[in-house]
Coordinates of C-alpha atoms and ligand atoms in Angstrom, one line a residue:
M1 CA 47.8 -20.0 -22.4
A2 CA 49.2 -18.4 -19.2
D3 CA 47.3 -19.3 -16.0
A4 CA 46.0 -15.7 -15.6
A5 CA 44.5 -15.7 -19.1
V6 CA 42.8 -19.0 -18.5
K7 CA 41.3 -17.7 -15.3
I8 CA 39.9 -14.5 -17.0
E9 CA 38.4 -16.5 -19.8
A10 CA 36.7 -18.8 -17.4
E11 CA 35.3 -15.9 -15.4
Q12 CA 33.9 -14.4 -18.6
D13 CA 31.8 -17.5 -19.1
L14 CA 30.3 -17.4 -15.6
T15 CA 27.5 -15.5 -14.1
D16 CA 26.3 -15.3 -10.5
G17 CA 23.2 -14.9 -8.3
F18 CA 23.6 -11.1 -8.1
H19 CA 23.5 -10.7 -11.9
L20 CA 20.9 -13.3 -12.6
I21 CA 18.4 -11.6 -10.2
I22 CA 19.2 -8.2 -11.9
D23 CA 18.8 -9.7 -15.3
A24 CA 15.5 -11.5 -14.4
L25 CA 14.0 -8.2 -13.1
K26 CA 15.2 -6.2 -16.1
L27 CA 13.9 -8.8 -18.5
N28 CA 10.5 -8.4 -17.0
G29 CA 10.5 -4.6 -17.1
L30 CA 11.0 -4.2 -13.4
N31 CA 13.4 -1.2 -13.4
T32 CA 12.9 0.4 -10.0
I33 CA 13.7 -1.0 -6.6
Y34 CA 12.6 0.6 -3.3
G35 CA 14.6 -0.5 -0.3
V36 CA 17.2 -0.1 2.5
P37 CA 20.7 -1.6 2.1
G38 CA 22.6 -3.9 4.4
I39 CA 23.9 -7.5 4.7
P40 CA 23.4 -9.4 2.4
I41 CA 22.0 -7.1 -0.2
T42 CA 24.3 -4.0 -0.2
D43 CA 26.4 -5.0 -3.2
F44 CA 23.3 -6.2 -5.0
G45 CA 21.8 -2.7 -4.8
R46 CA 25.1 -1.2 -6.1
M47 CA 25.2 -3.7 -9.0
A48 CA 21.5 -3.1 -9.8
Q49 CA 22.1 0.6 -10.0
A50 CA 25.2 0.0 -12.2
A51 CA 23.0 -2.1 -14.5
G52 CA 20.5 0.7 -15.0
I53 CA 17.9 -0.2 -12.4
R54 CA 16.7 2.8 -10.4
V55 CA 17.5 2.0 -6.8
I56 CA 15.7 4.3 -4.4
S57 CA 17.2 4.1 -0.9
F58 CA 15.0 4.8 2.0
R59 CA 15.5 5.5 5.7
H60 CA 13.1 2.8 6.9
E61 CA 11.8 -0.4 5.1
Q62 CA 8.2 0.2 5.9
N63 CA 8.2 3.4 3.8
A64 CA 10.1 1.6 1.0
G65 CA 7.4 -1.1 1.1
Y66 CA 4.6 1.4 0.9
A67 CA 6.4 3.0 -2.0
A68 CA 6.6 -0.4 -3.8
S69 CA 2.9 -1.1 -3.0
I70 CA 1.7 2.1 -4.6
A71 CA 4.1 1.8 -7.5
G72 CA 2.3 -1.5 -8.2
Y73 CA -1.1 0.2 -8.1
L74 CA 0.0 2.9 -10.4
T75 CA 1.7 0.8 -13.0
K76 CA 0.0 -2.7 -12.8
K77 CA 3.5 -4.1 -12.5
P78 CA 4.7 -5.5 -9.1
G79 CA 6.5 -2.8 -7.1
I80 CA 9.7 -4.2 -5.7
C81 CA 10.8 -3.7 -2.1
L82 CA 14.3 -4.9 -1.1
T83 CA 15.3 -5.5 2.5
V84 CA 17.9 -7.2 4.7
S85 CA 17.0 -10.2 6.8
A86 CA 15.0 -10.4 10.0
P87 CA 14.4 -6.8 11.2
G88 CA 14.5 -5.3 7.8
F89 CA 12.2 -8.0 6.5
L90 CA 9.8 -7.4 9.4
N91 CA 9.8 -3.7 8.7
G92 CA 8.9 -4.4 5.1
L93 CA 6.2 -6.9 6.1
T94 CA 3.6 -4.4 7.2
A95 CA 3.7 -2.9 3.7
L96 CA 3.4 -6.4 2.1
A97 CA 0.3 -7.2 4.2
H98 CA -1.1 -3.8 3.3
A99 CA -0.5 -4.5 -0.4
T100 CA -2.3 -7.8 -0.1
T101 CA -5.2 -6.2 1.7
N102 CA -5.5 -3.4 -0.8
C103 CA -5.0 -5.7 -3.9
F104 CA -1.8 -3.9 -5.0
P105 CA 0.8 -6.1 -6.8
M106 CA 4.1 -6.0 -4.9
I107 CA 7.1 -8.3 -4.3
L108 CA 9.0 -8.0 -1.1
I109 CA 12.5 -9.4 -1.8
S110 CA 14.5 -10.0 1.4
G111 CA 17.9 -11.4 1.9
S112 CA 18.0 -14.1 4.5
S113 CA 20.5 -15.9 6.7
E114 CA 22.1 -19.4 6.3
R115 CA 19.3 -22.0 5.9
E116 CA 21.3 -24.7 7.7
I117 CA 21.8 -22.5 10.8
V118 CA 18.3 -20.9 10.7
D119 CA 16.6 -24.3 10.5
L120 CA 18.7 -25.7 13.4
Q121 CA 18.0 -22.4 15.3
Q122 CA 21.7 -22.0 16.1
G123 CA 21.6 -18.2 16.3
D124 CA 22.8 -16.8 13.0
Y125 CA 23.2 -13.1 12.3
E126 CA 19.7 -11.8 11.9
E127 CA 18.3 -15.3 12.1
M128 CA 14.6 -15.8 11.2
D129 CA 12.4 -18.2 9.3
Q130 CA 11.2 -15.4 7.1
L131 CA 9.3 -17.6 4.6
A132 CA 7.1 -19.1 7.3
I133 CA 6.3 -15.7 8.8
A134 CA 5.5 -14.0 5.4
K135 CA 3.1 -16.8 4.2
P136 CA -0.1 -15.8 6.0
L137 CA 0.3 -12.2 5.1
C138 CA 0.7 -12.4 1.3
K139 CA -0.7 -14.1 -1.8
A140 CA 2.3 -16.4 -2.3
A141 CA 5.8 -16.8 -0.8
F142 CA 8.8 -18.4 -2.5
R143 CA 12.4 -19.2 -1.7
V144 CA 15.1 -19.7 -4.3
L145 CA 18.1 -21.9 -3.3
H146 CA 19.9 -22.4 -6.6
A147 CA 21.1 -19.7 -9.0
A148 CA 19.6 -21.8 -11.8
D149 CA 16.2 -21.3 -10.3
I150 CA 16.3 -17.5 -10.1
G151 CA 14.6 -17.0 -13.4
I152 CA 11.7 -19.3 -12.6
G153 CA 11.5 -17.9 -9.0
V154 CA 11.2 -14.3 -10.2
A155 CA 8.7 -15.3 -12.9
R156 CA 6.5 -17.1 -10.3
A157 CA 6.6 -14.1 -8.0
I158 CA 5.6 -11.7 -10.8
R159 CA 2.7 -13.9 -12.0
A160 CA 1.4 -14.4 -8.4
A161 CA 1.5 -10.7 -7.7
V162 CA -0.4 -9.4 -10.8
S163 CA -2.7 -12.2 -12.0
G164 CA -6.2 -12.6 -10.7
R165 CA -6.7 -10.3 -7.8
P166 CA -3.4 -8.6 -7.3
G167 CA -1.5 -8.7 -4.0
G168 CA 1.7 -9.0 -2.2
V169 CA 4.3 -11.8 -2.8
Y170 CA 7.3 -12.6 -0.7
L171 CA 10.6 -13.8 -2.4
D172 CA 13.2 -15.1 0.0
L173 CA 16.8 -15.0 -1.2
P174 CA 19.4 -16.6 1.1
A175 CA 22.7 -14.8 1.3
K176 CA 24.6 -17.7 -0.3
L177 CA 22.5 -17.5 -3.4
F178 CA 23.9 -14.1 -4.4
G179 CA 27.4 -15.4 -4.7
Q180 CA 26.6 -18.8 -6.4
V181 CA 28.1 -19.0 -9.9
M182 CA 27.0 -20.9 -12.9
D183 CA 27.7 -21.0 -16.6
A184 CA 26.7 -17.7 -18.1
E185 CA 25.0 -19.1 -21.1
A186 CA 23.0 -21.6 -19.1
G187 CA 22.2 -18.7 -16.7
Q188 CA 20.8 -16.6 -19.5
K189 CA 18.7 -19.5 -20.8
S190 CA 17.3 -20.0 -17.3
L191 CA 15.7 -16.6 -17.3
V192 CA 11.9 -16.4 -17.9
K193 CA 10.1 -13.5 -19.6
V194 CA 6.6 -13.7 -18.2
I195 CA 4.1 -13.8 -21.1
D196 CA 0.7 -12.3 -20.4
A197 CA 1.3 -12.0 -16.6
A198 CA -2.3 -10.9 -15.9
P199 CA -4.4 -12.8 -18.4
A200 CA -7.8 -11.3 -19.2
Q201 CA -10.6 -13.1 -17.5
I202 CA -13.7 -12.9 -19.6
P203 CA -17.1 -13.0 -17.8
A204 CA -19.7 -15.6 -18.7
P205 CA -22.2 -14.2 -21.2
A206 CA -25.1 -15.5 -18.9
A207 CA -23.7 -13.5 -16.0
V208 CA -23.5 -10.4 -18.0
K209 CA -27.1 -10.8 -19.2
R210 CA -28.3 -11.4 -15.7
A211 CA -26.6 -8.3 -14.5
L212 CA -28.1 -6.2 -17.3
D213 CA -31.6 -7.6 -16.6
V214 CA -31.3 -6.6 -12.9
L215 CA -30.0 -3.2 -13.8
K216 CA -32.7 -2.5 -16.4
S217 CA -35.4 -3.3 -13.8
A218 CA -34.1 -0.7 -11.4
K219 CA -36.0 2.5 -10.5
R220 CA -33.2 4.1 -8.5
P221 CA -29.9 2.5 -9.6
L222 CA -26.5 3.4 -8.3
I223 CA -22.9 2.5 -9.5
I224 CA -20.2 2.4 -6.9
L225 CA -16.6 2.6 -8.3
G226 CA -13.8 1.1 -6.1
K227 CA -10.1 1.4 -6.4
G228 CA -10.1 -2.0 -8.3
A229 CA -11.9 -0.1 -11.1
A230 CA -9.2 2.6 -11.0
Y231 CA -6.4 -0.1 -10.9
A232 CA -7.8 -1.7 -14.1
Q233 CA -6.9 1.2 -16.3
A234 CA -10.1 0.7 -18.2
D235 CA -10.9 4.4 -17.8
D236 CA -12.6 5.0 -21.2
A237 CA -14.8 1.9 -21.0
I238 CA -15.9 2.8 -17.4
R239 CA -16.7 6.3 -18.4
S240 CA -18.8 5.1 -21.3
L241 CA -20.6 2.6 -19.2
V242 CA -21.6 5.3 -16.6
E243 CA -22.6 7.9 -19.2
K244 CA -24.5 5.5 -21.4
S245 CA -26.4 4.1 -18.4
G246 CA -27.3 7.6 -17.1
I247 CA -26.9 6.1 -13.6
P248 CA -25.5 8.2 -10.7
F249 CA -22.1 7.0 -9.6
L250 CA -20.4 7.1 -6.2
P251 CA -16.6 6.9 -6.3
M252 CA -14.8 5.3 -3.3
S253 CA -11.8 7.4 -2.1
M254 CA -9.1 6.2 -4.5
A255 CA -11.6 5.9 -7.4
K256 CA -12.2 9.6 -7.2
G257 CA -11.3 11.2 -10.6
L258 CA -12.0 8.0 -12.6
L259 CA -14.7 10.3 -13.8
P260 CA -14.3 13.9 -12.6
D261 CA -16.0 14.6 -9.2
T262 CA -17.6 17.5 -11.0
H263 CA -19.3 15.2 -13.5
P264 CA -23.1 15.7 -13.6
Q265 CA -23.7 12.1 -12.6
C266 CA -21.3 12.1 -9.6
A267 CA -23.1 11.4 -6.4
G268 CA -20.1 12.0 -4.1
A269 CA -21.7 14.9 -2.4
A270 CA -25.0 13.0 -1.9
R271 CA -23.5 9.8 -0.5
S272 CA -25.9 9.2 2.3
T273 CA -28.9 9.8 0.1
V274 CA -27.8 7.4 -2.7
L275 CA -26.9 4.6 -0.2
K276 CA -30.2 4.8 1.5
D277 CA -32.5 5.4 -1.4
S278 CA -31.1 3.3 -4.2
D279 CA -32.8 0.0 -5.2
V280 CA -30.1 -1.6 -7.3
V281 CA -26.4 -1.1 -6.7
M282 CA -23.7 -2.1 -9.2
L283 CA -20.3 -2.5 -7.5
I284 CA -17.4 -2.2 -9.9
G285 CA -14.1 -3.2 -8.3
A286 CA -15.4 -2.1 -4.9
R287 CA -15.9 -4.5 -1.9
L288 CA -18.7 -4.4 0.6
N289 CA -16.3 -4.1 3.5
W290 CA -16.5 -1.7 6.5
L291 CA -15.9 1.2 4.2
L292 CA -19.4 0.5 2.7
S293 CA -20.9 -0.5 6.1
H294 CA -20.9 -4.2 4.8
G295 CA -23.8 -3.4 2.5
K296 CA -26.4 -3.4 5.4
G297 CA -27.6 -1.5 8.4
K298 CA -28.7 2.1 8.9
A299 CA -26.5 3.6 6.2
W300 CA -28.3 1.5 3.6
G301 CA -31.8 2.4 4.6
E302 CA -34.9 0.3 4.9
A303 CA -35.9 -0.4 1.3
P304 CA -34.9 -3.8 -0.2
K305 CA -31.7 -3.6 -2.2
K306 CA -30.3 -5.7 -5.0
F307 CA -26.5 -5.9 -5.6
I308 CA -24.7 -6.5 -8.8
Q309 CA -21.0 -7.0 -8.3
I310 CA -18.2 -6.9 -10.8
D311 CA -14.9 -8.4 -9.4
I312 CA -12.1 -10.6 -10.5
E313 CA -12.3 -12.7 -7.3
P314 CA -15.2 -15.1 -7.2
K315 CA -14.9 -15.5 -3.4
E316 CA -15.8 -11.8 -3.1
M317 CA -19.4 -12.6 -4.0
D318 CA -21.8 -12.9 -1.1
S319 CA -19.1 -11.9 1.3
N320 CA -21.4 -9.7 3.3
V321 CA -24.8 -9.8 1.7
E322 CA -26.4 -11.7 -1.2
I323 CA -25.2 -10.7 -4.6
V324 CA -28.1 -11.3 -7.1
A325 CA -25.9 -10.8 -10.1
P326 CA -22.3 -11.7 -9.7
V327 CA -20.1 -10.9 -12.7
V328 CA -16.6 -12.5 -12.3
G329 CA -13.8 -11.3 -14.5
D330 CA -11.3 -8.6 -14.9
I331 CA -12.9 -5.1 -14.7
G332 CA -11.9 -4.1 -18.3
S333 CA -13.4 -7.3 -19.8
C334 CA -16.5 -7.1 -17.7
V335 CA -17.2 -3.5 -18.3
S336 CA -16.7 -4.0 -22.1
A337 CA -19.1 -6.9 -22.1
L338 CA -21.7 -4.9 -20.2
L339 CA -21.3 -2.0 -22.6
Q340 CA -21.8 -4.3 -25.6
G341 CA -24.8 -6.0 -24.0
M342 CA -26.5 -2.6 -23.4
G343 CA -26.7 -2.0 -27.1
G344 CA -27.6 1.3 -28.7
N345 CA -30.8 2.3 -26.9
W346 CA -30.4 1.6 -23.2
P347 CA -33.2 3.3 -21.2
A348 CA -32.2 6.0 -18.8
P349 CA -33.3 5.5 -15.2
P350 CA -36.7 7.2 -14.3
A351 CA -35.9 10.9 -14.4
D352 CA -37.0 11.7 -10.8
W353 CA -34.1 9.7 -9.4
P354 CA -31.1 11.5 -11.0
A355 CA -33.0 14.7 -10.4
A356 CA -33.3 13.9 -6.7
V357 CA -29.6 13.0 -6.5
T358 CA -28.6 16.3 -8.2
K359 CA -30.8 18.3 -5.9
K360 CA -29.3 16.8 -2.8
R361 CA -25.8 17.2 -4.2
E362 CA -26.3 20.8 -5.0
E363 CA -27.8 21.5 -1.6
N364 CA -24.8 20.0 0.1
V365 CA -22.2 21.7 -2.1
S366 CA -23.7 25.1 -1.6
K367 CA -24.0 24.5 2.2
M368 CA -20.2 23.9 2.2
A369 CA -19.1 26.7 -0.1
P370 CA -19.0 29.6 2.3
R371 CA -17.0 27.6 4.8
L372 CA -14.3 26.9 2.3
M373 CA -13.7 30.6 1.7
N374 CA -12.9 31.6 5.2
N375 CA -9.5 33.2 5.9
N376 CA -9.4 32.4 9.6
S377 CA -6.1 32.4 11.5
P378 CA -5.3 30.0 13.0
M379 CA -6.9 28.0 10.1
D380 CA -9.7 25.5 10.4
Y381 CA -9.9 22.5 8.1
H382 CA -12.3 24.1 5.7
G383 CA -10.4 27.3 5.2
A384 CA -7.1 25.3 4.5
L385 CA -8.8 22.7 2.3
G386 CA -10.7 25.4 0.3
V387 CA -7.3 26.7 -0.8
L388 CA -5.9 23.2 -1.7
R389 CA -9.1 22.4 -3.6
T390 CA -8.5 25.3 -5.9
I391 CA -4.8 24.4 -6.3
V392 CA -5.7 20.8 -7.4
K393 CA -8.4 22.1 -9.7
E394 CA -5.8 24.2 -11.4
R395 CA -3.4 21.2 -11.6
P396 CA -5.6 18.2 -12.3
H397 CA -2.5 16.1 -13.3
A398 CA -0.9 16.5 -9.9
I399 CA -1.0 13.5 -7.5
L400 CA -2.6 14.0 -4.1
V401 CA -1.4 11.9 -1.2
N402 CA -3.6 12.1 1.9
E403 CA -3.5 10.6 5.4
G404 CA -4.7 11.6 8.9
A405 CA -8.1 11.4 10.6
N406 CA -9.9 14.7 10.1
T407 CA -7.2 15.7 7.6
L408 CA -8.1 12.6 5.6
D409 CA -11.9 12.6 5.9
L410 CA -12.4 16.3 5.2
A411 CA -9.8 16.4 2.3
R412 CA -11.5 13.4 0.7
G413 CA -14.9 15.2 0.8
I414 CA -13.6 18.7 -0.2
I415 CA -10.9 18.2 -2.8
D416 CA -12.4 17.3 -6.1
M417 CA -10.3 15.0 -8.4
Y418 CA -10.4 15.2 -12.1
Q419 CA -8.2 12.4 -13.4
P420 CA -7.9 8.7 -12.7
R421 CA -5.4 7.4 -10.1
K422 CA -4.5 10.9 -8.8
R423 CA -5.7 10.4 -5.3
L424 CA -3.6 8.0 -3.1
D425 CA -4.6 7.5 0.5
V426 CA -4.7 5.2 3.5
G427 CA -6.7 2.5 1.7
T428 CA -8.6 -0.4 3.2
W429 CA -7.0 -0.4 6.6
G430 CA -7.0 3.3 7.2
I431 CA -3.3 3.0 7.8
M432 CA -1.1 5.9 9.0
G433 CA 2.4 6.0 7.6
I434 CA 1.8 5.7 3.8
G435 CA 2.5 9.4 3.3
M436 CA 6.1 9.8 2.3
G437 CA 6.5 6.3 0.7
Y438 CA 3.5 7.0 -1.5
S439 CA 4.7 10.5 -2.3
I440 CA 8.2 9.3 -3.3
A441 CA 6.9 6.4 -5.5
A442 CA 4.2 8.7 -7.1
A443 CA 6.9 11.2 -8.1
I444 CA 9.3 8.5 -9.3
E445 CA 6.7 6.4 -11.3
T446 CA 4.7 9.2 -12.9
G447 CA 7.1 12.2 -13.0
K448 CA 4.2 14.3 -11.9
P449 CA 4.2 16.9 -9.1
V450 CA 2.9 15.5 -5.7
L451 CA 0.9 17.3 -3.0
A452 CA 0.9 15.4 0.3
V453 CA -1.8 16.5 2.7
E454 CA -0.8 15.1 6.1
G455 CA -2.2 15.2 9.6
D456 CA 0.7 16.0 12.0
S457 CA 0.4 12.6 13.6
A458 CA 0.1 10.8 10.2
F459 CA 3.2 12.5 8.9
G460 CA 5.2 11.4 11.9
F461 CA 5.0 7.8 10.9
S462 CA 7.2 8.4 7.8
G463 CA 8.6 11.9 8.4
M464 CA 12.3 10.9 8.2
E465 CA 11.8 10.3 4.5
V466 CA 11.8 14.0 3.9
E467 CA 15.6 13.5 3.7
T468 CA 14.9 10.9 0.9
I469 CA 12.7 13.4 -0.9
C470 CA 15.5 16.0 -0.7
R471 CA 18.2 13.6 -1.7
Y472 CA 16.4 12.5 -4.9
K473 CA 15.2 16.1 -5.5
L474 CA 11.6 15.0 -5.9
P475 CA 8.8 17.4 -6.7
V476 CA 6.9 16.8 -3.5
C477 CA 5.1 19.5 -1.5
I478 CA 4.1 18.3 1.9
V479 CA 1.4 20.2 3.8
I480 CA 1.1 19.3 7.5
F481 CA -2.2 20.1 9.1
N482 CA -0.7 20.9 12.5
N483 CA -3.4 20.9 15.1
D484 CA -0.9 19.8 17.9
G485 CA -2.1 16.2 18.0
I486 CA -4.1 13.2 17.1
Y487 CA -7.6 14.3 16.1
R488 CA -7.3 17.5 18.2
G489 CA -4.7 19.3 20.3
T490 CA -6.8 20.1 23.3
D491 CA -6.8 17.0 25.5
V492 CA -5.6 17.4 29.0
N493 CA -4.2 15.0 31.6
S494 CA -5.7 16.0 34.9
V495 CA -3.7 13.5 36.9
S496 CA 0.0 14.2 36.2
S497 CA 2.3 16.5 34.3
D498 CA 2.6 14.0 31.4
P499 CA 0.8 15.2 28.2
A500 CA -2.4 13.4 27.3
P501 CA -1.9 10.5 24.9
T502 CA -3.2 12.3 21.9
M503 CA -1.1 15.4 22.3
F504 CA 2.1 16.6 20.7
V505 CA 4.5 19.5 21.4
K506 CA 2.4 22.6 21.0
G507 CA 3.5 25.0 18.3
S508 CA 5.8 22.5 16.6
R509 CA 7.6 23.7 13.5
Y510 CA 7.8 20.8 11.1
D511 CA 9.0 23.2 8.4
K512 CA 12.4 23.3 10.2
M513 CA 12.9 19.6 9.5
I514 CA 13.2 19.9 5.8
E515 CA 15.4 22.9 5.9
G516 CA 18.0 20.7 7.6
F517 CA 18.2 18.7 4.3
G518 CA 18.2 21.7 1.9
G519 CA 14.5 21.7 1.2
V520 CA 12.1 24.7 1.4
G521 CA 10.3 25.1 4.7
V522 CA 7.4 27.5 5.2
N523 CA 5.2 28.2 8.3
A524 CA 1.7 29.2 7.1
T525 CA -0.7 30.7 9.5
S526 CA -3.6 31.7 7.2
P527 CA -5.3 30.3 4.1
D528 CA -3.7 33.1 2.1
E529 CA -0.2 32.2 3.2
L530 CA -0.9 28.6 2.6
K531 CA -2.0 29.3 -0.9
R532 CA 1.1 31.3 -1.8
A533 CA 3.4 28.7 -0.4
V534 CA 1.7 25.7 -2.1
N535 CA 1.5 27.4 -5.4
A536 CA 5.2 28.3 -5.2
A537 CA 6.1 24.7 -4.4
M538 CA 4.0 23.2 -7.1
D539 CA 5.4 25.6 -9.7
S540 CA 9.1 25.2 -8.6
G541 CA 9.0 21.4 -8.1
K542 CA 11.4 21.9 -5.1
P543 CA 11.0 19.6 -2.1
T544 CA 8.9 21.7 0.2
L545 CA 7.3 21.2 3.7
I546 CA 4.6 23.6 4.8
N547 CA 3.6 23.7 8.5
A548 CA 0.0 24.7 8.3
V549 CA -1.0 26.0 11.7
L550 CA -4.5 24.7 12.5
D551 CA -6.8 25.6 15.3
P552 CA -6.1 22.8 17.9
A553 CA -9.9 22.6 18.6
A554 CA -10.9 22.2 14.9
G555 CA -11.0 18.4 14.6
S556 CA -13.2 15.7 16.1
E557 CA -12.4 12.4 17.7
S558 CA -11.4 9.9 14.9
G559 CA -12.7 12.2 12.2
R560 CA -15.8 10.6 10.5
I561 CA -15.4 7.1 12.1
G562 CA -15.7 8.0 15.8
N563 CA -18.6 5.5 16.0
L564 CA -16.0 2.6 15.7
N565 CA -14.5 3.5 19.1
P566 CA -15.7 0.8 21.6
Q567 CA -18.0 2.1 24.3
S568 CA -18.8 0.8 27.7
K569 CA -21.9 1.2 29.8
I570 CA -19.7 2.4 32.6
R571 CA -19.1 6.1 32.2
K572 CA -15.7 7.2 30.9
K573 CA -13.2 8.6 33.4
Ligands
TPP1 C1 -0.5 2.4 11.6 C2 -1.6 3.1 12.4 N1 -1.4 3.4 13.7 C3 -2.4 4.1 14.3 C4 -3.5 4.5 13.7 C5 -4.6 5.2 14.5 N2 -4.8 6.5 14.0 C6 -5.8 6.8 13.2 S1 -5.8 8.4 12.7 C7 -4.4 8.7 13.5 C8 -3.8 10.1 13.5 C9 -4.8 11.2 13.4 O1 -4.2 12.4 13.7 P1 -3.6 13.4 12.5 O2 -2.9 12.6 11.5 O3 -2.9 14.5 13.2 O4 -5.0 13.9 11.9 P2 -6.0 14.9 12.4 O5 -7.3 14.2 12.8 O6 -5.4 15.6 13.7 O7 -6.2 15.9 11.3 C10 -4.0 7.6 14.2 C11 -2.8 7.6 15.1 C12 -3.7 4.1 12.4 N3 -4.8 4.4 11.7 N4 -2.7 3.4 11.7
MG2 MG1 -3.5 16.3 14.0

């Protein structure tokens, strides 16, 4: 054989790190990557795209990371974020920590520099000991040094991300790994298809019985649904459990729509009453963290309270208060076991309790109703949200992304949700910046139209991704509640000509931004204009940004959580 032919034949029998990583991801059904290119992963992105993986290229890794995190939440498969070393890795790390805190499965894959140089701290290009830095912020962190270990490395990352309580995983891939070659057949054999990545965890029968005994003894029971319950995709079983029990339920923000907010048992509009007056509370995939006032204090009233908790993480039990009936297992298995244990003639709670909850709920709803119908210009939150509430009611399949302070708190209360996993928001940390990343991933993963309701400050954290939305022609309609600032647009600095720290340029026109990228921009000054513009956008599917002009005085400091601002006895200046 001629030399050239020998060389070609030899090459055909070889594979490399680039291809083994791609093959390992594809073998496990991970077909979308969210990231930002650069050394050492630029060619990897190109090759992944050529191999049929969807590679969504962002303007900043943090947004790609948030996209990956919510893709994980929506699909129960780890969302993949791909970054370059040091600065790109750090930009992605916030999202990895966010995924871990929110229990979303995600894998941050970052290229890294030469190990030998990094470890001797000799100043390599983008030098950083990324593995060490990632470790405290995620569930697990791995590094692959040899092409032959790529299969097992990816498998470990997947399993760590989705099994038990899901979370973020870091996978460190040094630059040299991508170019390493090995025998193609051995390479194929080294790949691992993860079997049963999130095995069912069946609750102990005694734990189920204990929980049902406590529930049966209740006079004023309450079920709280958290985003863990929504993540579980056990929608039918959860609905059956709630309906069969006859117990009022309170959905946490991202659990809204698991059962419709308009369901007769929904206590969303009677939140303070049910927290105070309930005697037995069953938490399903909800944690007693700050969002539930840690299960104690004023919000929970004086009367003694018993908690039943369903969670996959045993350490969650007794985290803040005593849990009298812990049920540890995956939500689907636990809810099914409870349903089975309830049998055919489960007694409804004493009738005065659901009646009292319904009365309170109806009072609150009718108090709010007239405020939602105002057509004031400039708009207030209620006028603008009244319009959006109807638009979502008419499109229950659409995905609502929501961030801000007043924009978040008021939208959460006013916009009813009708289907599971349609409301995506700031989550456990109350983080600003998830908006465009979430919107992009929601559109990509579900193919559904997305409505992003954004405070003007919140939007700014990821605003550059409107270019990404236009580039991929995604059906995303962004509504910016523009009140000229953070919480309000009315602060003044009495000392110098600098604007107050919470203020933005007055009368900004965010709609002009998207026009620069070929999207549709609209300036809406009244609820009527807003309604027309959002309807048009949701119907056309064209990337649209609506600048909704809000009264700068309409909001309040920190929205609903102003009480968390530290206070001093010395009077404020
Ligand atoms: C990453 C991050 N940085 C800062 C904050 C603090 N913060 C909370 S809400 C908010 C913005 C609120 O203003 P806006 O989005 O305009 O909503 P509005 O209340 O004006 O409707 C900020 C900066 C945060 N939650 N997360
Ligand atoms: Mg604002």
